[in-house]
Short mmCIF file of C-alpha atoms and ligand atoms in Angstrom, two decimals:
data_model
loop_
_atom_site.label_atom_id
_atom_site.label_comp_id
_atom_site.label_asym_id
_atom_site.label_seq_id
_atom_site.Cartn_x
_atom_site.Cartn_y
_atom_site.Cartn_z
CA UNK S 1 26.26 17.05 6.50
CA UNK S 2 26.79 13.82 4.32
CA UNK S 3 23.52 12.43 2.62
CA UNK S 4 21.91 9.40 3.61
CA UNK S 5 22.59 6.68 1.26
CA UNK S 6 19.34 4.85 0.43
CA UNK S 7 19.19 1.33 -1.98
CA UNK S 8 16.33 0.42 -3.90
CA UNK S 9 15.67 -3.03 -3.60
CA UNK S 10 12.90 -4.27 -6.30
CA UNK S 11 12.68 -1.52 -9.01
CA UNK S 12 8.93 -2.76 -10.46
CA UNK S 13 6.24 -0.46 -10.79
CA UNK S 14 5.50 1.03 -7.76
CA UNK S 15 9.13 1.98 -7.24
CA UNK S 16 8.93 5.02 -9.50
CA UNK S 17 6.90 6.63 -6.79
CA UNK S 18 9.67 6.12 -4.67
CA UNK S 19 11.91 7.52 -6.52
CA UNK S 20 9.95 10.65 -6.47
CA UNK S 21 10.71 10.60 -2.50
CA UNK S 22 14.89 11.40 -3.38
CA UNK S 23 14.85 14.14 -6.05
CA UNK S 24 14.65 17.32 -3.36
CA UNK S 25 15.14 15.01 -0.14
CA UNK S 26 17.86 17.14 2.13
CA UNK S 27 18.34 14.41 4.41
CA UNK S 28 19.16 11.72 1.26
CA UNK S 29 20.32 10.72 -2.27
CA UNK S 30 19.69 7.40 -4.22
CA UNK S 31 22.81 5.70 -4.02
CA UNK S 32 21.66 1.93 -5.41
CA UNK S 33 18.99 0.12 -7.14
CA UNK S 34 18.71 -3.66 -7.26
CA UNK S 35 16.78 -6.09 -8.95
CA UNK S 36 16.63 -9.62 -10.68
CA UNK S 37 15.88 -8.14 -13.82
CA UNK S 38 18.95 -6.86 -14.81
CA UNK S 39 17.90 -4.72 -18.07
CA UNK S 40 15.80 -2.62 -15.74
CA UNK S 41 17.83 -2.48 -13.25
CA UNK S 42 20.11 -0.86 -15.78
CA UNK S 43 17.58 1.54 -16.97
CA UNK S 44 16.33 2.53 -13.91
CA UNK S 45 19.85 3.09 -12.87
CA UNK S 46 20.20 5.97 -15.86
CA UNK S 47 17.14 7.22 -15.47
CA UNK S 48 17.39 7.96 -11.29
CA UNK S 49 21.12 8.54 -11.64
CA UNK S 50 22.02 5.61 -9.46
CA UNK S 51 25.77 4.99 -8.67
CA UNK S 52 25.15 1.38 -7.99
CA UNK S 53 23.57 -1.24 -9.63
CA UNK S 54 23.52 -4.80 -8.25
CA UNK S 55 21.07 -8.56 -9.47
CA UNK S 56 21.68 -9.80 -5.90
CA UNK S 57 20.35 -7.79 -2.74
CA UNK S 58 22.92 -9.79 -0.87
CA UNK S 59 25.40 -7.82 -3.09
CA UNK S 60 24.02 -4.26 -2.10
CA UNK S 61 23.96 -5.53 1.69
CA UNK S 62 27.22 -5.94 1.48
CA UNK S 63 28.07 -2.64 0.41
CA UNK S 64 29.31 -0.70 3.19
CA UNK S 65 28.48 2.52 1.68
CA UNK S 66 24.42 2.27 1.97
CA UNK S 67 22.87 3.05 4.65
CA UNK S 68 19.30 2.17 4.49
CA UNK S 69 17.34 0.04 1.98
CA UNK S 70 13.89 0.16 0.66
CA UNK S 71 12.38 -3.34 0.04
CA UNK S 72 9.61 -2.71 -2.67
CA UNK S 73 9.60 -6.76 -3.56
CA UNK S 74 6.50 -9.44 -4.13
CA UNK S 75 5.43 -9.79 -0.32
CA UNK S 76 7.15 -13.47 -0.21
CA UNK S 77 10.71 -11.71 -0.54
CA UNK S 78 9.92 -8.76 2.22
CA UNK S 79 10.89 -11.28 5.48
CA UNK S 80 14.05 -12.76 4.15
CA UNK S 81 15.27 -9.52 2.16
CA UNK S 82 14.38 -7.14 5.59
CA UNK S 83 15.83 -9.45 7.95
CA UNK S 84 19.24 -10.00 5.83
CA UNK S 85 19.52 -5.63 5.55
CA UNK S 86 18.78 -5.29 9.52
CA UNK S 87 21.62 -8.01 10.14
CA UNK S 88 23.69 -6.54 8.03
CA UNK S 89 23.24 -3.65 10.06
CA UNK S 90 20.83 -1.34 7.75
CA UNK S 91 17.77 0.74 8.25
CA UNK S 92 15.10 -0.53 6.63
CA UNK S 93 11.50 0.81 4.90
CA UNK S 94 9.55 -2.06 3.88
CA UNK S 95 6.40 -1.60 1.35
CA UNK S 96 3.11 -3.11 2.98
CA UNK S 97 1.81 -5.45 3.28
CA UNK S 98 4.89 -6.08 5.97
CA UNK S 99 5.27 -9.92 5.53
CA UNK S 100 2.91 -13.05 4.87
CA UNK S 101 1.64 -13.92 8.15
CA UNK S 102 2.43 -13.05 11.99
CA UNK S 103 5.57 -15.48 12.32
CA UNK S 104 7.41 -13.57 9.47
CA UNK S 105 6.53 -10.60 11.23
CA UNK S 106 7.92 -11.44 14.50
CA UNK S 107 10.66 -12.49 12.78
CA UNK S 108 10.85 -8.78 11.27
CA UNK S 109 9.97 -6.87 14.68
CA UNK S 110 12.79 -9.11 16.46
CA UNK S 111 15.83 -8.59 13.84
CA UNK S 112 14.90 -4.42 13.80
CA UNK S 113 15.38 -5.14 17.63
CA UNK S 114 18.79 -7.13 17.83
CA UNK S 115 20.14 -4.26 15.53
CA UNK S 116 19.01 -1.34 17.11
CA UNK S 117 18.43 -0.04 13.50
CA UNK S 118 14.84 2.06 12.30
CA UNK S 119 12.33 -0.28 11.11
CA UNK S 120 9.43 0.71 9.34
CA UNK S 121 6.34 -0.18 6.79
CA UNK S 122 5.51 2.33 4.41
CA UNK S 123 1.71 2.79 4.44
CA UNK S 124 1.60 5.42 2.01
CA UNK S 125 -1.88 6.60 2.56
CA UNK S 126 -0.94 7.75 6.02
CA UNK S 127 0.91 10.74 4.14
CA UNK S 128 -1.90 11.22 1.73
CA UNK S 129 -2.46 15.19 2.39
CA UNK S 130 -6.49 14.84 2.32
CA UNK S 131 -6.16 12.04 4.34
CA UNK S 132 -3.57 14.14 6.61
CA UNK S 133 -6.01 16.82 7.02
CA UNK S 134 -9.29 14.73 8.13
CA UNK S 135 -7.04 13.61 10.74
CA UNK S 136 -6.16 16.95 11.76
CA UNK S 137 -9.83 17.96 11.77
CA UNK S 138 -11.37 14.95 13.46
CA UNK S 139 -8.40 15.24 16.63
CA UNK S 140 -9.35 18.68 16.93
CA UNK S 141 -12.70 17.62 17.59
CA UNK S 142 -14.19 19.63 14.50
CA UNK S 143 -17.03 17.09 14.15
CA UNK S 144 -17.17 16.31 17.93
CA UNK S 145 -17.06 12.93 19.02
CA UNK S 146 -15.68 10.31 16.31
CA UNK S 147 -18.36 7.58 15.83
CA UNK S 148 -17.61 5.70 12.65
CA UNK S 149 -15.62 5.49 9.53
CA UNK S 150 -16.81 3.91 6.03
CA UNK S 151 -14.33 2.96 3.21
CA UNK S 152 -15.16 2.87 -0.67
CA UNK S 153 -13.05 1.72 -2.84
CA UNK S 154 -13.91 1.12 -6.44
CA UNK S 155 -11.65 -0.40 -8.88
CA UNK S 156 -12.62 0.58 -13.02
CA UNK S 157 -10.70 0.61 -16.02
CA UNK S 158 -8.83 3.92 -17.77
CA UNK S 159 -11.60 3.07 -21.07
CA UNK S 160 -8.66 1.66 -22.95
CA UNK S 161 -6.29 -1.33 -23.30
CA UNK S 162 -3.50 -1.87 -21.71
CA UNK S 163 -0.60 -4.11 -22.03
CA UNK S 164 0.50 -5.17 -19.11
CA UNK S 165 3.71 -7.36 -18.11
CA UNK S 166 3.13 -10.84 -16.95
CA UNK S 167 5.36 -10.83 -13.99
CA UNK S 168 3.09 -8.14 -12.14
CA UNK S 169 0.15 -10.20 -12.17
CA UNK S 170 1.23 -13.15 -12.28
CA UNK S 171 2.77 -13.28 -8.46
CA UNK S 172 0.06 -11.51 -7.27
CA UNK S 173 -2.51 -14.29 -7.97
CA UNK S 174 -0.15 -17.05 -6.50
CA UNK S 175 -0.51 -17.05 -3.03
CA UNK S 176 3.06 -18.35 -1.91
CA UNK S 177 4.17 -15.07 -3.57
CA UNK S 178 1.69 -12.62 -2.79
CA UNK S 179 -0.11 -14.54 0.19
CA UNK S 180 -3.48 -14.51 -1.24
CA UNK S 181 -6.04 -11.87 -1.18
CA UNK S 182 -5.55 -9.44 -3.95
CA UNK S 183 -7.97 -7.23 -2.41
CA UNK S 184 -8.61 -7.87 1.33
CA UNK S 185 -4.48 -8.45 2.23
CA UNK S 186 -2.67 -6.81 -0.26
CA UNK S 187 -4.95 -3.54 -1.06
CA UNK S 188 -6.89 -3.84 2.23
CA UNK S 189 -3.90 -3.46 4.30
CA UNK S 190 -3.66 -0.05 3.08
CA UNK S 191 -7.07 0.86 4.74
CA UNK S 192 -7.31 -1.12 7.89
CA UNK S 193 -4.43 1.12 8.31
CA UNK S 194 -6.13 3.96 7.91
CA UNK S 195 -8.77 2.70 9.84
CA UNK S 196 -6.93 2.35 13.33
CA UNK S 197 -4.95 5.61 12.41
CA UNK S 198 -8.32 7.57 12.01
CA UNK S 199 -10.22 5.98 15.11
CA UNK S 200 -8.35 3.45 17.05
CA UNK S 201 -7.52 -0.11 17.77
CA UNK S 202 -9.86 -2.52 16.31
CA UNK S 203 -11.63 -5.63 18.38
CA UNK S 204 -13.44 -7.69 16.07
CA UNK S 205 -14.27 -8.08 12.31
CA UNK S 206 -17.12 -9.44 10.19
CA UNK S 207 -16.55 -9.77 6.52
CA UNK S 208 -18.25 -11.27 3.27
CA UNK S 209 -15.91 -12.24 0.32
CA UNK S 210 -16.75 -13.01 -3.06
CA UNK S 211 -14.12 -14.82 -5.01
CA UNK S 212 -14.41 -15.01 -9.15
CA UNK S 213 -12.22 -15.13 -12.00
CA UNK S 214 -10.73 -11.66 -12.86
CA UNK S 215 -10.75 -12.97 -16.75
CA UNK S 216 -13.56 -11.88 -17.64
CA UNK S 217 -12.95 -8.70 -15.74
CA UNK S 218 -9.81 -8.10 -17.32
CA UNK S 219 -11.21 -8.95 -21.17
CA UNK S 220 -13.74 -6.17 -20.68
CA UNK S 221 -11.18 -3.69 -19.65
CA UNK S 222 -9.15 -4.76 -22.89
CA UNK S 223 -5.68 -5.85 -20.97
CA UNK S 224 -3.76 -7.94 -22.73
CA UNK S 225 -1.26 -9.88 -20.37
CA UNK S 226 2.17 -9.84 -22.23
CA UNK S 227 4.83 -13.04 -21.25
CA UNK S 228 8.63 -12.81 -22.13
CA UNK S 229 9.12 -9.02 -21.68
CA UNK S 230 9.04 -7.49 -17.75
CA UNK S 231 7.73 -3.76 -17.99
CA UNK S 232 6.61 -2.86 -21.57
CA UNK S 233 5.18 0.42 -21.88
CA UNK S 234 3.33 0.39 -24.85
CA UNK S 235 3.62 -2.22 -27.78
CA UNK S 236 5.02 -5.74 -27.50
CA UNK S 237 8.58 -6.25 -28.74
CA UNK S 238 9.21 -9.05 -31.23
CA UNK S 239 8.90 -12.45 -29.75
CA UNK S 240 6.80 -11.98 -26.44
CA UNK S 241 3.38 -13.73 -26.59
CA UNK S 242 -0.01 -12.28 -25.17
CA UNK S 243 -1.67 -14.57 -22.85
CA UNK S 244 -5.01 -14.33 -21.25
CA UNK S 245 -5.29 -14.33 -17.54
CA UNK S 246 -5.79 -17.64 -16.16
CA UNK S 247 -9.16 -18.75 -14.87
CA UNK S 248 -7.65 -19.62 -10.96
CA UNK S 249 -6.84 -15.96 -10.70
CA UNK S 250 -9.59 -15.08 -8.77
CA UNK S 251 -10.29 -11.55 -7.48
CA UNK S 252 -11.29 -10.94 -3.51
CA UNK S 253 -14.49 -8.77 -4.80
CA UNK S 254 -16.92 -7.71 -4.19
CA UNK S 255 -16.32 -7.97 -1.04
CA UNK S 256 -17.37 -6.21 2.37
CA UNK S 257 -15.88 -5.80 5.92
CA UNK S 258 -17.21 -4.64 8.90
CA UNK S 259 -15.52 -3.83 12.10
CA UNK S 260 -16.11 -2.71 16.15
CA UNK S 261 -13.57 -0.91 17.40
CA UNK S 262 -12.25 -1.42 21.23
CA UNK S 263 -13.50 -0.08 24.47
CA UNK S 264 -15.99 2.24 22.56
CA UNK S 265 -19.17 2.06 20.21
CA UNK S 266 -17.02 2.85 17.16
CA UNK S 267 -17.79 0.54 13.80
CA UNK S 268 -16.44 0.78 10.53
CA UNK S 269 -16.88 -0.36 7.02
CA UNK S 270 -14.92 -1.29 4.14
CA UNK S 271 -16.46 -1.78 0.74
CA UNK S 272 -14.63 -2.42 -2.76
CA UNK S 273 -16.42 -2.95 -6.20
CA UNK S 274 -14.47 -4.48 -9.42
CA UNK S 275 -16.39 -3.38 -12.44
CA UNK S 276 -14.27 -2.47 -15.16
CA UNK S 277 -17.63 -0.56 -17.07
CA UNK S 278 -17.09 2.14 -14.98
CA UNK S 279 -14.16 4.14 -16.03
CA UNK S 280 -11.85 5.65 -13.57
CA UNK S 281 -9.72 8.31 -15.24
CA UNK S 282 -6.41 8.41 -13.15
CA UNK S 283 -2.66 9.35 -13.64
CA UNK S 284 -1.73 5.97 -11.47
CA UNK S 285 -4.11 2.50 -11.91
CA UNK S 286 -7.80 2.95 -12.04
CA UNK S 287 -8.68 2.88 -8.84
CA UNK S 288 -9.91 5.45 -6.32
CA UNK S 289 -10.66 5.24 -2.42
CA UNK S 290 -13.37 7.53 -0.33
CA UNK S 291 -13.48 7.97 3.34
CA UNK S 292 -16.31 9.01 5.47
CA UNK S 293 -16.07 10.08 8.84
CA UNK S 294 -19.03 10.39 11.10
CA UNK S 295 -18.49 12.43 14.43
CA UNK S 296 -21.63 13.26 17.07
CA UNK S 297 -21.39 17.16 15.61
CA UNK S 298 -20.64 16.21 11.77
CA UNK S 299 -18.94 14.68 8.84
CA UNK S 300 -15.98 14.64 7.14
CA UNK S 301 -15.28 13.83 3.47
CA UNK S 302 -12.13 12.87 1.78
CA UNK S 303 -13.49 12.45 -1.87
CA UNK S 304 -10.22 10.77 -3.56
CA UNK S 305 -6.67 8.89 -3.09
CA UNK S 306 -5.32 7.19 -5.82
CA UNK S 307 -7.50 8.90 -8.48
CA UNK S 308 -10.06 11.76 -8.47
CA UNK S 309 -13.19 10.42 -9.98
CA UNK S 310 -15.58 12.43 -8.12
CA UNK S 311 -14.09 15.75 -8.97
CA UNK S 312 -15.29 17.56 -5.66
CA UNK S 313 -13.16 19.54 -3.24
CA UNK S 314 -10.53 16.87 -1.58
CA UNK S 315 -12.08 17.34 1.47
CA UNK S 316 -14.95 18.59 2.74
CA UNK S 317 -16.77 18.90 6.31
CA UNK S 318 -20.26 19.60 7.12
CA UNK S 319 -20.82 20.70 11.12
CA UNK S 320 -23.89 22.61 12.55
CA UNK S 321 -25.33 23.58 9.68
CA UNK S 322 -22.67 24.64 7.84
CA UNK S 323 -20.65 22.68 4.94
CA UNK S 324 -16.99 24.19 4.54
CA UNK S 325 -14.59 22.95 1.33
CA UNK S 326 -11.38 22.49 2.00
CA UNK S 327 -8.76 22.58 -1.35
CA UNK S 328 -5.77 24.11 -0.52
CA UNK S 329 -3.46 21.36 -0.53
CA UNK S 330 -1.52 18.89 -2.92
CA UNK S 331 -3.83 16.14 -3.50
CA UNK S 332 -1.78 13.88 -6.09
CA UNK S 333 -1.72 10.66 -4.52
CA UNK S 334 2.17 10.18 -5.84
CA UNK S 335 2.54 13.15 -2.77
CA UNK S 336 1.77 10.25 -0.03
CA UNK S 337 5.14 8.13 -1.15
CA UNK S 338 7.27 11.76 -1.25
CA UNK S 339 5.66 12.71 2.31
CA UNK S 340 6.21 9.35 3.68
CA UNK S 341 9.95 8.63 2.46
CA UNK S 342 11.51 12.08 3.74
CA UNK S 343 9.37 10.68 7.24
CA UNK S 344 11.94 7.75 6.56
CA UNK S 345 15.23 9.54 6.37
CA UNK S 346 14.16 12.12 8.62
CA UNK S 347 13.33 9.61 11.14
CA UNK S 348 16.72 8.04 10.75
CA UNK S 349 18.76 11.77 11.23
CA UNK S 350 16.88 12.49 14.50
CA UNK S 351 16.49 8.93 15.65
CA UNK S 352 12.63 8.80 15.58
CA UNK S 353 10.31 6.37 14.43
CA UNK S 354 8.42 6.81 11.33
CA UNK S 355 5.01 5.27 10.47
CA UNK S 356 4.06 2.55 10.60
CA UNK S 357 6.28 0.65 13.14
CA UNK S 358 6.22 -3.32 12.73
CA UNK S 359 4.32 -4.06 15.58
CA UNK S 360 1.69 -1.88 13.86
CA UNK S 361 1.97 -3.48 10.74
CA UNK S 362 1.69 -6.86 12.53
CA UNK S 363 -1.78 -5.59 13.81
CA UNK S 364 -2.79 -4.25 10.22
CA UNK S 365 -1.69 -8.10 8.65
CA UNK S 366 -3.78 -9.41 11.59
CA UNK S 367 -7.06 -7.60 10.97
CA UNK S 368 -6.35 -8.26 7.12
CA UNK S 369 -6.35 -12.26 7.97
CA UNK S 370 -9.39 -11.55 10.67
CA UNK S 371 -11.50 -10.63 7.36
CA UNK S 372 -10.20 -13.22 5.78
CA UNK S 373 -11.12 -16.06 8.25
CA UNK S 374 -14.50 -14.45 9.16
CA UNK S 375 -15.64 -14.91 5.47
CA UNK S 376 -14.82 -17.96 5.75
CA UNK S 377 -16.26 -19.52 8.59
CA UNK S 378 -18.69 -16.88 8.81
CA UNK S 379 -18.21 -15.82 11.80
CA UNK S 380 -16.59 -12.71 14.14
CA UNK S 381 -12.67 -12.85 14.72
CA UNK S 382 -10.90 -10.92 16.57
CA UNK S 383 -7.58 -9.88 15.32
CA UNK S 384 -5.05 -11.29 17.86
CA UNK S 385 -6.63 -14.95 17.03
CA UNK S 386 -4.36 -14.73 14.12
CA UNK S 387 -1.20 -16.24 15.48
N1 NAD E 1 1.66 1.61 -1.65
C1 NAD E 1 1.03 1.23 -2.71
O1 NAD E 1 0.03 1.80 -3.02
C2 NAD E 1 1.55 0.07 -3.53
C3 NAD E 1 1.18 -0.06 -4.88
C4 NAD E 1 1.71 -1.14 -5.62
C5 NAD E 1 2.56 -2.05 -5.01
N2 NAD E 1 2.86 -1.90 -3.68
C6 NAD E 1 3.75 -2.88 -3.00
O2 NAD E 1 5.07 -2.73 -3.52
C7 NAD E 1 5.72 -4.00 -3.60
C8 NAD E 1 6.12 -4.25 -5.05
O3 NAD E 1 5.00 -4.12 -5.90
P1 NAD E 1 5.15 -3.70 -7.46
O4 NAD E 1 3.80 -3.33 -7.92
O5 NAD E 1 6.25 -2.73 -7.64
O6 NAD E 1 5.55 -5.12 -8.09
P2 NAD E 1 6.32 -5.40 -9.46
O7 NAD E 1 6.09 -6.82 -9.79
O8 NAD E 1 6.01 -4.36 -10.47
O9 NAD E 1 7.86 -5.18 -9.04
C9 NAD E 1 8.54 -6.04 -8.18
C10 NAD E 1 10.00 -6.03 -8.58
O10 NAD E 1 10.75 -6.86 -7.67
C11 NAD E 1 11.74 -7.51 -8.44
N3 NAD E 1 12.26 -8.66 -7.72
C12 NAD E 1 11.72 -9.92 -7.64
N4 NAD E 1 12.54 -10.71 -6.91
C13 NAD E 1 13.60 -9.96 -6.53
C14 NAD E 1 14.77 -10.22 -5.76
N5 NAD E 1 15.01 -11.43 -5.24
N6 NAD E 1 15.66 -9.21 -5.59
C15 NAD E 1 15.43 -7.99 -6.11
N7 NAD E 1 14.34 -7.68 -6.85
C16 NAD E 1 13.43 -8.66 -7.05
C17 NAD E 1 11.03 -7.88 -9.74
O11 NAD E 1 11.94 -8.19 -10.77
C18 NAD E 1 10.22 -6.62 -9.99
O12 NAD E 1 10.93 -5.70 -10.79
C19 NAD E 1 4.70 -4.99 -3.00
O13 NAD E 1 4.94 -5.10 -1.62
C20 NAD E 1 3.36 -4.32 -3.25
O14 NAD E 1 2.32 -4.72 -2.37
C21 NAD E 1 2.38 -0.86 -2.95
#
């Protein structure tokens, strides 16, 4: 059977975890890459073997031979770009967050249906094999009755500088290109989806936000912002200029959620810290994520995602008396994008539907903007108030 032919569209940073998801797919190859900036498109194009290369996504659209596209762009791109592929008759995979607010994601849900093509939002950490197995022990009722979930999520620095392009911070601080919320939209989304994976649908949030200038944040951690030159790894070429981030960037954090779930006495937390004095030693960005799951027999543990900073078994369970390790299974986080892309082309071959599907996503960007607004006005808001 013929491949799937896939195209790339955005080739930043995150896409190199993608790539990872086409080097022993069966179902699909890499067939394009596309993005603005045209020297990396042309290096990424050598490096994943790409046949295509194209600066205009309307360009690869047009191209009869791909079949599905990735969009992996700043979240002010995903409704235009993933409308244009589904009208133009391709499958889609769309990074999260899915869009910037609920009309762009109607507008999303209702092109996927005019086409009759597979839709879906990559949540990554749905694929996350720790993450994969607390769901397979809490379903089987290991801990007995599921009562409540808590989120950490710390964000540190890797003890030493880096350099860091420009263009990758610089749309996520400006809300018409990122749609504001560094931490509770863009990195939240990733956990209220986890959230109503683990334990359900969610009927109300309560959240406190504190907003403050990353500068100072970003001095101590020794990043130096570099302007002129997209993606340097290492030193500055000639001619680029370090700038210091700019005191309106402000970080969502510290900053706390809360959360009942529907029909049941099911609550959940979400907690992230910024402190770059704590270091984070990690293979991706300094950052790591813990889950806690309380049932009415137990807990369950999943001690890392994105990094491994607590060094313990990946996941562990205490029940009855009895705590049980559990550490035979891949736990680099890079594993959740492979796991979650061969979902995507597998779900295309046998015409099934892959996680998340948009109306999901729709919820997740609702409960995202329910934290948002509660901080706010300080009050409880219930997801579908966010039209
Ligand atoms: N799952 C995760 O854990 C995770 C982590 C990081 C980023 N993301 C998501 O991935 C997406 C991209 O993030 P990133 O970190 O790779 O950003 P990035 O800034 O590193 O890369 C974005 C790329 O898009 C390109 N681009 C901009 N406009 C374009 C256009 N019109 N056509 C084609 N390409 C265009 C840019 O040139 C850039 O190379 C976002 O949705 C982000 O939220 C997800």
């Amino acid at each position: 059977m013929e491949k799937l032919r896939i195209g790339l569209i955005g080739v930043g940073g995150i896409s190199s975890l993608h790539a990872q998801g086409y080097k022993d797919n069966p179902t699909a190859e890499m067939y394009a890459v596309c993005d603005i900036n045209a020297e990396l498109l042309q290096r990424r194009a050598r490096e994943w073997g790409a046949q295509q290369a194209y600066t205009d996504y309307r360009q690869l659209l047009a191209d009869p031979k791909v079949d599905a596209v990735e969009v992996i762009t700043p979240h002010h791109l995903h409704v235009g770009i993933g409308v244009a592929a589904l009208e133009a008759g391709k499958h889609v995979s769309m990074q999260k967050p899915m869009a910037m607010n609920v009309t762009e994601c109607d507008a999303l849900i209702e092109a996927a249906r005019r086409s009759g093509k597979l839709f879906r939002v990559l949540e990554n950490f749905r694929y996350y094999p720790p993450l994969v197995r607390a769901k397979e022990l809490l379903d089987s009722g290991a801990i007995g009755e599921p009562l409540s979930i808590r989120i950490k999520i710390v964000q540190g620095s890797m003890g030493k500088g880096w350099k860091v392009p420009y263009s990758r911070w610089a749309w996520r601080f400006d809300e018409t290109k990122s749609g504001g919320g560094r931490i509770m939209f863009d990195y939240g989304s990733h956990f209220f989806a986890i959230a109503m994976w683990l334990l359900g649908e969610v009927e109300k949030v309560y959240s406190w936000i504190t907003y403050r200038p990353i500068r100072p944040e970003l001095a101590k951690r020794g990043v130096s912002l570099i302007r002129g030159v997209d993606h340097v790894v290492g030193a500055a070429g000639g001619g680029n200029e370090e700038v210091a981030a700019p005191d309106e960037w402000l970080i969502d954090s510290p900053a706390v959620a809360i959360w009942k779930y529907k029909n049941a006495e099911k609550y959940g937390t979400f907690e992230v810290v910024t402190s770059y004095d704590i270091q984070v030693p990690s293979k991706y960005t300094p950052e790591d994520e813990w889950v806690e799951l309380t049932g009415s027999r137990g807990f369950i543990w999943v001690t890392r995602c994105t990094s491994n900073l607590l060094d313990r078994p990946p996941v562990v369970m205490y029940r009855d008396g009895v705590t049980t390790e559990f550490s035979d299974m891949e736990t680099d986080w890079g594993a959740s994008f492979i796991a979650g892309l061969h979902d995507f082309t597998d779900g295309i071959i046998r015409g099934r539907q892959p996680a998340l599907t948009g109306e999901e996503g729709k919820v997740v960007l609702q409960i995202c903007r329910a934290a948002q607004l509660s901080a706010k006005e300080g009050r409880e808001v219930r997801p579908e108030e966010i039209r």
